[in-house]
CSV table of C-alpha atoms and ligand atoms in Angstrom, one decimal:
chain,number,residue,atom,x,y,z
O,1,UNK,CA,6.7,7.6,68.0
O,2,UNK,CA,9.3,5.0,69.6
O,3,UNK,CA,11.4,2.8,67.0
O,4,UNK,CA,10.3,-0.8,67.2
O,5,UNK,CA,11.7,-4.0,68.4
O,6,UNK,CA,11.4,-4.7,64.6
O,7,UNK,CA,12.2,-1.6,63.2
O,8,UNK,CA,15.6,-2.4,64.4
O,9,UNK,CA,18.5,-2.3,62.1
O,10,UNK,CA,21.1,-5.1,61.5
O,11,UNK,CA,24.1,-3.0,60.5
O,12,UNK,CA,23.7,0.3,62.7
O,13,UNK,CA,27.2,2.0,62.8
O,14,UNK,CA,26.2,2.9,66.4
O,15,UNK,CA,25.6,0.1,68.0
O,16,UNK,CA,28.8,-2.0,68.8
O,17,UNK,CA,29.6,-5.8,69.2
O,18,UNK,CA,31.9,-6.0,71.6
O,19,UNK,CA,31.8,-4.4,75.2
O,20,UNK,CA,33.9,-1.9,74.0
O,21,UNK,CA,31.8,1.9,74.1
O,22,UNK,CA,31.4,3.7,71.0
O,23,UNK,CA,33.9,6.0,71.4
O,24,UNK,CA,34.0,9.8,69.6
O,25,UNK,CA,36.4,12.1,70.2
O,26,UNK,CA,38.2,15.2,68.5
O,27,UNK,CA,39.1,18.8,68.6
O,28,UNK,CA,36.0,21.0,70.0
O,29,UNK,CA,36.8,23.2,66.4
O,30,UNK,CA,38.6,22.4,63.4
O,31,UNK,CA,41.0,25.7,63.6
O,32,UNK,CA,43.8,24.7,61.2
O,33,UNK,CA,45.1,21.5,58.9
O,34,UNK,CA,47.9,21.0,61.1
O,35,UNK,CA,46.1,20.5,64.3
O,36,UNK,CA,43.0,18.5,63.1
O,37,UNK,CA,45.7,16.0,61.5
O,38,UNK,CA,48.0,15.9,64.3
O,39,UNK,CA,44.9,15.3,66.8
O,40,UNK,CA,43.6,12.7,64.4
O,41,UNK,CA,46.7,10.9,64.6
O,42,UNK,CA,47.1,10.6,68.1
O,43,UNK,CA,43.3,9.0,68.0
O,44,UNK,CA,44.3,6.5,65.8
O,45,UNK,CA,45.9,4.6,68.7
O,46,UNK,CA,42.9,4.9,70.9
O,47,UNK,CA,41.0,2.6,68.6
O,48,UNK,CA,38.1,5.6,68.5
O,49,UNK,CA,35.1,4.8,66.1
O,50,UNK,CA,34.4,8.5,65.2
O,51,UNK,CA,36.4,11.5,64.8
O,52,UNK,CA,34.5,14.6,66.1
O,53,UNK,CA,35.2,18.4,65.2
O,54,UNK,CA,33.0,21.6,65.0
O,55,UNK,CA,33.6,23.1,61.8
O,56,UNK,CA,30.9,26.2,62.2
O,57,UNK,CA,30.8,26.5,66.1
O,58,UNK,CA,27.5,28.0,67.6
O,59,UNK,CA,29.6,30.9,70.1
O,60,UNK,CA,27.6,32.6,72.7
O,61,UNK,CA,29.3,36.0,71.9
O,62,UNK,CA,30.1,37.3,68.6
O,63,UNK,CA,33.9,37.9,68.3
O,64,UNK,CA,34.5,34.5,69.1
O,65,UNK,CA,36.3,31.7,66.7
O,66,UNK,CA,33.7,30.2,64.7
O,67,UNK,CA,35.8,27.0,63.3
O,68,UNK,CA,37.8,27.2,60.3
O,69,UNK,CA,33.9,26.4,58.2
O,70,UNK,CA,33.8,24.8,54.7
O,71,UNK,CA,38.1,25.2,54.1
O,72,UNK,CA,37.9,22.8,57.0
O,73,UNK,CA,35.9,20.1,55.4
O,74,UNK,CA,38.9,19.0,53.2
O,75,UNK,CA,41.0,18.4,55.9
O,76,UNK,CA,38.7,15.9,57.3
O,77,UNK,CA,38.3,14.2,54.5
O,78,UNK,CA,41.9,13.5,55.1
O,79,UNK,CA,41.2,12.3,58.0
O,80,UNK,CA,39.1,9.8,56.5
O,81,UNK,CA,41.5,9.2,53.6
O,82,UNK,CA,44.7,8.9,55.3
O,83,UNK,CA,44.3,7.6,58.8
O,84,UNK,CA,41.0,5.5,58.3
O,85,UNK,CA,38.5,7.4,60.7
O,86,UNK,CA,35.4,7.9,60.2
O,87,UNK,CA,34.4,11.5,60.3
O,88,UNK,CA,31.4,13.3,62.5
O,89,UNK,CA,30.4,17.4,62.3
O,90,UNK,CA,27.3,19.3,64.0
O,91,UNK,CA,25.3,20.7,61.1
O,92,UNK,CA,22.8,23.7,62.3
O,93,UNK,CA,21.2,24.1,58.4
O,94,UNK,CA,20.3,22.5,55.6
O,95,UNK,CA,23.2,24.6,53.9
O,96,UNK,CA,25.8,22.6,56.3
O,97,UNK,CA,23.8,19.6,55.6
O,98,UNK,CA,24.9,20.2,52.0
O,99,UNK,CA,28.2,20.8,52.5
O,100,UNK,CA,28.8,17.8,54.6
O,101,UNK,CA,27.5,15.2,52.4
O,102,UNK,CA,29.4,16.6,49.2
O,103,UNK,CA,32.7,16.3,51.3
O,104,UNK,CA,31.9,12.7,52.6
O,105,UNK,CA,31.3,13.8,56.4
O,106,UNK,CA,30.0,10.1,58.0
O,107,UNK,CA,27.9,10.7,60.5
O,108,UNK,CA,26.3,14.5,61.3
O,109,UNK,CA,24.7,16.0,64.6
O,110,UNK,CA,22.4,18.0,66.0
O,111,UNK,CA,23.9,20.6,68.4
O,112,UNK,CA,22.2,21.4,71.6
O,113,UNK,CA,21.2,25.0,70.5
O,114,UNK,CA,19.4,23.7,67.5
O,115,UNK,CA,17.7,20.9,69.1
O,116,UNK,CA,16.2,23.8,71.4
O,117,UNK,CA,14.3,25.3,68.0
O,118,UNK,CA,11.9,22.8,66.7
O,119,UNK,CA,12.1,25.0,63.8
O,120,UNK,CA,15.8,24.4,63.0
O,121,UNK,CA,15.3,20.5,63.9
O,122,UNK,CA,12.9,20.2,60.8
O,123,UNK,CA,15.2,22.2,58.4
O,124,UNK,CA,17.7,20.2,59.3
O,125,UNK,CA,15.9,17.2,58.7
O,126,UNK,CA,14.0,18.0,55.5
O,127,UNK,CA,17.7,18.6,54.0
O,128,UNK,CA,18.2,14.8,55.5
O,129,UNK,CA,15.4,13.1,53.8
O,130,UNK,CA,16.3,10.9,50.8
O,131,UNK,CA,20.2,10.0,52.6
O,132,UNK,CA,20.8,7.7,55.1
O,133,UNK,CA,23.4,9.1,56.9
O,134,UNK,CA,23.7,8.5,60.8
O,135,UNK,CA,22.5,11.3,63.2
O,136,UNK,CA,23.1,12.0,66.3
O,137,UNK,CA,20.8,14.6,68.5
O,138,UNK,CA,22.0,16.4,71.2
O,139,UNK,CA,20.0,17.2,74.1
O,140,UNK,CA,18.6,20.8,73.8
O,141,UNK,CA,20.2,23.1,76.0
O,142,UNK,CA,17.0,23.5,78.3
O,143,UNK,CA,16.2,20.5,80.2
O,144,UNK,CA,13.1,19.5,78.2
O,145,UNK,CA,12.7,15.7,77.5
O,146,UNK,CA,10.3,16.3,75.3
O,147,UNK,CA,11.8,18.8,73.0
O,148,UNK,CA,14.7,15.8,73.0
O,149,UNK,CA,12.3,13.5,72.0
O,150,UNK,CA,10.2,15.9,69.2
O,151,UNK,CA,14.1,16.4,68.0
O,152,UNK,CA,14.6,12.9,67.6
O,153,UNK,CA,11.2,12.0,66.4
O,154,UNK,CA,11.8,14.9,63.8
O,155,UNK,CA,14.7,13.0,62.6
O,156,UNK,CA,13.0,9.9,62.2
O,157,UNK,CA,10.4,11.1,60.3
O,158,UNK,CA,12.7,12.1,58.0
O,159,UNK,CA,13.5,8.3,56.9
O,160,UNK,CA,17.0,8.5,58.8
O,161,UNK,CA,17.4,4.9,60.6
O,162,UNK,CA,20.4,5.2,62.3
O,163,UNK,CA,20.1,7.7,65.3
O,164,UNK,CA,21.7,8.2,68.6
O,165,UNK,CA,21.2,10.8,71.4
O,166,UNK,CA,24.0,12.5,72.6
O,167,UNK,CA,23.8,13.4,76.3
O,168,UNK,CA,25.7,16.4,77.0
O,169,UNK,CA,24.0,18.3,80.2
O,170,UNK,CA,21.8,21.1,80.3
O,171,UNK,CA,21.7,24.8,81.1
O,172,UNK,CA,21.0,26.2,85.0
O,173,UNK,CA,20.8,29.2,86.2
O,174,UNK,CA,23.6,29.8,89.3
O,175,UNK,CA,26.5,28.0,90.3
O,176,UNK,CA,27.3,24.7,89.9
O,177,UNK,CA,30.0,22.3,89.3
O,178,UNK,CA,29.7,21.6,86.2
O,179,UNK,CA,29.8,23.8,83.2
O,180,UNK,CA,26.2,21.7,82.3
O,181,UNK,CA,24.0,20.4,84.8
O,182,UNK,CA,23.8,16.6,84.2
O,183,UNK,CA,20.4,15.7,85.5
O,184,UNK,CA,20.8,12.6,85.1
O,185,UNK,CA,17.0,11.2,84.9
O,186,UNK,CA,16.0,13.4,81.8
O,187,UNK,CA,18.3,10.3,79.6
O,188,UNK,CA,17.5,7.6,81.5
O,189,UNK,CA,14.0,8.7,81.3
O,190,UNK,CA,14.8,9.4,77.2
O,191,UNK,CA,16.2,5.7,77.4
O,192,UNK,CA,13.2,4.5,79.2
O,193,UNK,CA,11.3,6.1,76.0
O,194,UNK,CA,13.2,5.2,73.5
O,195,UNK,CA,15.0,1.8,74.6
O,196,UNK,CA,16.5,1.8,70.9
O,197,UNK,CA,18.3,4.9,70.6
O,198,UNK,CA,21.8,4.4,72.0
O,199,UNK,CA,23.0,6.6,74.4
O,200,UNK,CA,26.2,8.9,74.2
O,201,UNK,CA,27.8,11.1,77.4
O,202,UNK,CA,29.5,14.0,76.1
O,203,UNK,CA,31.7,14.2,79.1
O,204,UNK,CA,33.5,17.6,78.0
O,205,UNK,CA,30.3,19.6,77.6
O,206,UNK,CA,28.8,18.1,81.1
O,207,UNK,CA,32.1,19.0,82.7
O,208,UNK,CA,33.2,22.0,81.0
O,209,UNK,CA,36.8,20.9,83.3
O,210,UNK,CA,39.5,18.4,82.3
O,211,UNK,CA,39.6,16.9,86.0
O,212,UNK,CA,35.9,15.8,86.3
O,213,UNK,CA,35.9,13.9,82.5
O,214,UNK,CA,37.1,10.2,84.1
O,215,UNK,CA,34.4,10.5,86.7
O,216,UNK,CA,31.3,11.9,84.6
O,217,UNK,CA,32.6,8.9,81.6
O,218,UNK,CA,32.5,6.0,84.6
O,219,UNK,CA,29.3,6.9,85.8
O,220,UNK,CA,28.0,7.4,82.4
O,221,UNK,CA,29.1,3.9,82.1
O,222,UNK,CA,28.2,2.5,85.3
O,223,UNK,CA,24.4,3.4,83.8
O,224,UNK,CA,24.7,1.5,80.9
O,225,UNK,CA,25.3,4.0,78.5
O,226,UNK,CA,26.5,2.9,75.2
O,227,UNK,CA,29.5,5.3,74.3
O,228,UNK,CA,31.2,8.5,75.3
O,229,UNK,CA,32.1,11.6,73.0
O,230,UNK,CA,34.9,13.9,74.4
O,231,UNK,CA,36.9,16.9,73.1
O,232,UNK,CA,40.6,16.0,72.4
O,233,UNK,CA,42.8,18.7,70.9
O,234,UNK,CA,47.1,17.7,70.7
O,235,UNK,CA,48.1,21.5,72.5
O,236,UNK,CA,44.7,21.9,74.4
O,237,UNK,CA,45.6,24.7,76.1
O,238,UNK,CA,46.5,26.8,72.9
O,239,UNK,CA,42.8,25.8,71.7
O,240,UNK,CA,40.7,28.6,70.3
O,241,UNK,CA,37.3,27.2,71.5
O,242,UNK,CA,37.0,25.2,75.1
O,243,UNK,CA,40.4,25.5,76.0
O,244,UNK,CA,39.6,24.6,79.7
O,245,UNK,CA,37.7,21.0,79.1
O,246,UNK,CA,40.4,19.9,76.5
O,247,UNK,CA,42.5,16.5,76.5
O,248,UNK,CA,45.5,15.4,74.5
O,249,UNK,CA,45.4,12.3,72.9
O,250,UNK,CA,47.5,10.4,75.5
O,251,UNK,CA,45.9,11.7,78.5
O,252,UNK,CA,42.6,10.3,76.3
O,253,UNK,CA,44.2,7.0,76.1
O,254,UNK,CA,45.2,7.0,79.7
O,255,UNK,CA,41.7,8.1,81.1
O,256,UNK,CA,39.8,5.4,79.3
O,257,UNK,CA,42.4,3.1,80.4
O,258,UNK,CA,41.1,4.0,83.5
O,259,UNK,CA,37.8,3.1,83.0
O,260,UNK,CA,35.4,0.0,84.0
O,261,UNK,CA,33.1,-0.8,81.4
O,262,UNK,CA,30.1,-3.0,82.4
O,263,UNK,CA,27.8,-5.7,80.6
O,264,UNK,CA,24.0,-5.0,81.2
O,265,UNK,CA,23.9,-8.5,82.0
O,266,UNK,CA,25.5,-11.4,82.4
O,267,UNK,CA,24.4,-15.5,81.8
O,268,UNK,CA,26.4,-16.3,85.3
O,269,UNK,CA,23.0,-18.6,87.2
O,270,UNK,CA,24.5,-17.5,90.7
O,271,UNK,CA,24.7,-13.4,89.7
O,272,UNK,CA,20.9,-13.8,87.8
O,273,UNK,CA,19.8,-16.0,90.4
O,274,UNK,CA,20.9,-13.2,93.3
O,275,UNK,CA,19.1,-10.3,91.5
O,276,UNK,CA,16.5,-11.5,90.3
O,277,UNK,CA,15.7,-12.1,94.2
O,278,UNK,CA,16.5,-9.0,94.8
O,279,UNK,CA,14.6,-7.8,92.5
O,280,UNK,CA,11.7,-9.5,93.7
O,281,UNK,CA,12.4,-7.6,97.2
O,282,UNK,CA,12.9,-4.1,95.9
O,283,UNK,CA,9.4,-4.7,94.1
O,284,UNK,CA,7.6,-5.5,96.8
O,285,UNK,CA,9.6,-2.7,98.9
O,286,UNK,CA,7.7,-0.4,96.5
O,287,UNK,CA,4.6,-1.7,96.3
O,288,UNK,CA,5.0,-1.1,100.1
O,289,UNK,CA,5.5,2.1,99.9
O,290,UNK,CA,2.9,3.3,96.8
O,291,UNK,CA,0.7,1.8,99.4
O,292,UNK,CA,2.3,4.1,102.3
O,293,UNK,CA,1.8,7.0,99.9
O,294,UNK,CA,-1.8,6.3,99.1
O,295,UNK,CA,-2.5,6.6,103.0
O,296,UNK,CA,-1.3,9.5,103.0
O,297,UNK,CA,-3.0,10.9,100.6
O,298,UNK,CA,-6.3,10.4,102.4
O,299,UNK,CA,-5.3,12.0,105.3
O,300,UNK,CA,-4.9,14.7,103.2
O,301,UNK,CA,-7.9,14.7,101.7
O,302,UNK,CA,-9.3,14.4,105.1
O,303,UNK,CA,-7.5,17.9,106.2
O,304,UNK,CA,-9.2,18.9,102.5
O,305,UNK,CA,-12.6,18.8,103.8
O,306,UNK,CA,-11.4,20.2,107.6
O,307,UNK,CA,-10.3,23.2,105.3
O,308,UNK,CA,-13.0,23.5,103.1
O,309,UNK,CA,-15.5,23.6,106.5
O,310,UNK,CA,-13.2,26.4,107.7
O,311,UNK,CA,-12.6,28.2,104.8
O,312,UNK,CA,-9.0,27.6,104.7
O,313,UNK,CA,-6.6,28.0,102.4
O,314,UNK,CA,-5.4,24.6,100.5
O,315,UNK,CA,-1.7,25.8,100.5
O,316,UNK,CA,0.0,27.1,103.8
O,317,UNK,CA,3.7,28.0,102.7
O,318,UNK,CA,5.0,27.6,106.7
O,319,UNK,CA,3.3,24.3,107.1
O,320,UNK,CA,5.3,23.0,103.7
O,321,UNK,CA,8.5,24.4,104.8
O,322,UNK,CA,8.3,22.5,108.1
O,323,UNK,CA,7.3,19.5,105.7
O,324,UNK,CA,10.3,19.8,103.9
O,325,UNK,CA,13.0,21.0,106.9
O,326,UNK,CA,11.9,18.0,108.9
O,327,UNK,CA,12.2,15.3,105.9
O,328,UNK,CA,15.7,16.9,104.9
O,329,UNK,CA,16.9,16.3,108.4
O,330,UNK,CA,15.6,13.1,108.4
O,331,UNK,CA,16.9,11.7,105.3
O,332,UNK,CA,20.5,12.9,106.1
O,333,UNK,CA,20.2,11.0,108.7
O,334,UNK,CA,18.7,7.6,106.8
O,335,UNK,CA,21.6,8.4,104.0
O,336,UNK,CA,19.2,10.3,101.4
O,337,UNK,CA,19.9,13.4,99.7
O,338,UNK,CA,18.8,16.7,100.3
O,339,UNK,CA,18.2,16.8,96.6
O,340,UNK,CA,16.4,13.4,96.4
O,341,UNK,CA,14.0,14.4,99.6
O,342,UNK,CA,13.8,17.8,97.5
O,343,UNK,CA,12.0,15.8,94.6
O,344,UNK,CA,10.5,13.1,96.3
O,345,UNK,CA,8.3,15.4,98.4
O,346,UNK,CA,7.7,18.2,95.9
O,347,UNK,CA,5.8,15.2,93.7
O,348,UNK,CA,3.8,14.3,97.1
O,349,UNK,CA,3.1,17.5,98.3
O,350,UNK,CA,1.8,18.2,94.4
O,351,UNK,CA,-0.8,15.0,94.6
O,352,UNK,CA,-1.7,16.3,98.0
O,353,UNK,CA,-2.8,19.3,96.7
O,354,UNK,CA,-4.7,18.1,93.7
O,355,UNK,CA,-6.6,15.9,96.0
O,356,UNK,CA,-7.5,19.2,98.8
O,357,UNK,CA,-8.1,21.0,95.4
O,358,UNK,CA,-10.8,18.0,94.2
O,359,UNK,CA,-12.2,18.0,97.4
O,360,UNK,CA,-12.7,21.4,97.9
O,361,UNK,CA,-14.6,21.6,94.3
O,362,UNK,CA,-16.8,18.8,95.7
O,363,UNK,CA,-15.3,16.1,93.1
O,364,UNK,CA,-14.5,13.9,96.4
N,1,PEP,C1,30.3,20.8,70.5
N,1,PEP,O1,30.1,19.6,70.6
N,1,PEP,O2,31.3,21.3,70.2
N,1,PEP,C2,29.2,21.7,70.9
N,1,PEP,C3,29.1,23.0,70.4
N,1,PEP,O3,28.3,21.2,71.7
N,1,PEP,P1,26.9,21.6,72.3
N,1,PEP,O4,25.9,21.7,71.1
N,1,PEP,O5,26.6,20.4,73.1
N,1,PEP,O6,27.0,22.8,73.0
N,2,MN,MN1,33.2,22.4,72.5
């Protein structure tokens, strides 16, 4: 269930009119009056359009600082009072859903954890139906587009119209440089799917580091996302929950400073002109190679039947290896990732087998 071209809504808080991304950002917890108000004033100068904090945090180990929880809620309705922000909190039950609305909360989200439980998605959004308050879903913390999606879609059904999907990497087993792996093509594949739903990069969760948060926001940006949330706290490294991934207000205001935000277009004839032509090339670049693809695939039906003859087993581990060592080699060489080849020739060695796998049950 995608939201239509005319489902559309005219006043959607998320969606912005200038070029400006929507910007969130706020202490990873609410811990005490002081610091959610002296963090919130240091925001006011960044021009944000939503104040973020975790007032019940979902902690991997129990001992941990859950977030100063419904004595917190006051304090951001200060926030709201005083300095004019609008306010944003994850909710993880219909309880929290309660609470929120009673103390004026502005927009709620979905944490990653809960989006992972279909069943805590629709308790959540049973407690949203008859409001129209703004949602935004994180992705779950597996990399499952469709469990995105079904979170989404649960929300929906719920009668909540404004909605956006918060992007803010996924778990992986092993090490890596980021504290969540990115993978960037579940959301622009969630984007493909759901052209309507804007897009946030939660920076601070991808990067679990403050030195990588300029360089995961640009290329957020440089794909057309519509707006960043990061984790801002005024003495980050006295924070009680992700210390390490922290920013102060000014260093906030200095990184996105830094950044280049882009149009998805522009009405220059010269710059649609010289895409568009482009365009026209890359298109025909891959019907070229579909068509490449395709020929291969009959050569491997034709080693299906050779097989089938000789009684040989479809899949020969050594010959994929070889496969795959020779194609790595070669696309370092043509400037294409390990990772890319990785992909690329998993999906084609897949196809090839479902063909030798056809033939050998005689459906070819
Ligand atoms: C958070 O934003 O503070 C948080 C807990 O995020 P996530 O659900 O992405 O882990
Ligand atoms: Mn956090």
């Amino acid at each position: 269930m995608d939201v239509k071209e005319t489902d559309v809504l005219t006043e959607n808080l998320f969606v912005k009119k200038d070029e400006k991304p929507f910007l969130i950002a706020g202490p990873c917890s609410a811990e005490t009056e002081e610091q959610v108000m002296k963090t919130a004033e240091g925001l006011v100068a960044a021009n944000i359009d939503l104040f973020r904090s975790g007032i019940w945090k979902p902690r991997t180990r129990p001992g941990s600082f859950e977030g100063g929880g419904v004595a917190a809620l006051p304090w951001l309705k200060r926030v709201k009072d005083e300095l004019g922000l609008k306010t944003t909190i994850e909710v993880a039950t219909p309880l929290q859903v309660e609470k929120a609305l009673k103390f004026d909360i502005d927009v709620l989200w979905i944490g990653a954890r809960s989006t992972a439980n279909p069943f805590s998605v629709q308790e959540i959004a049973d407690a949203l139906k008859g409001t129209d308050i703004p949602v935004m879903v994180k992705n779950p913390t597996n990399p499952d587009l469709e469990l995105w999606i079904g979170g989404i879609e649960r929300v929906q059904a719920a009668g909540i119209r404004q909605i956006a999907a918060i992007h803010r990497g996924f778990s992986s087993y092993g090490k890596s440089i980021f504290r969540n792996e990115p993978y960037w093509e579940i959301p622009i594949e969630l984007h493909r799917r759901m052209p309507h739903i804007p897009l946030f990069c939660d920076n601070s969760h991808i990067c679990g580091n403050r030195i990588d948060l300029k360089s995961v926001a640009q290329y957020a940006l440089d794909l057309n996302y519509d707006g960043l949330m990061t984790e801002i706290h005024y003495n980050p490294d006295h924070a009680k929950s992700d210390a390490q991934q922290q920013i102060t207000p000014e260093q906030y205001r200095d990184l996105l400073s830094q950044l280049v935000f882009k149009r998805e277009s522009s009405d220059n004839q010269d710059f649609i002109r010289h895409v568009a032509s482009i365009r026209q090339h890359i298109d025909e670049l891959d019907n070229e190679i579909l068509k490449l693809i395709s020929n291969r695939m009959e050569l491997s039906e034709e080693i299906g039947r050779h097989k089938k003859i000789h009684q040989v087993s479809i899949l020969q581990i050594k010959r994929w290896n070889e496969i795959l060592e020779r194609a790595i080699e070669f696309g370092r060489n043509h400037g294409l990732s390990e990772r890319f080849i990785h992909h690329y020739l998993s999906a084609v060695h897949q196809e090839s087998i479902l063909k030798q796998t056809q033939v050998k049950e005689g459906d070819k």
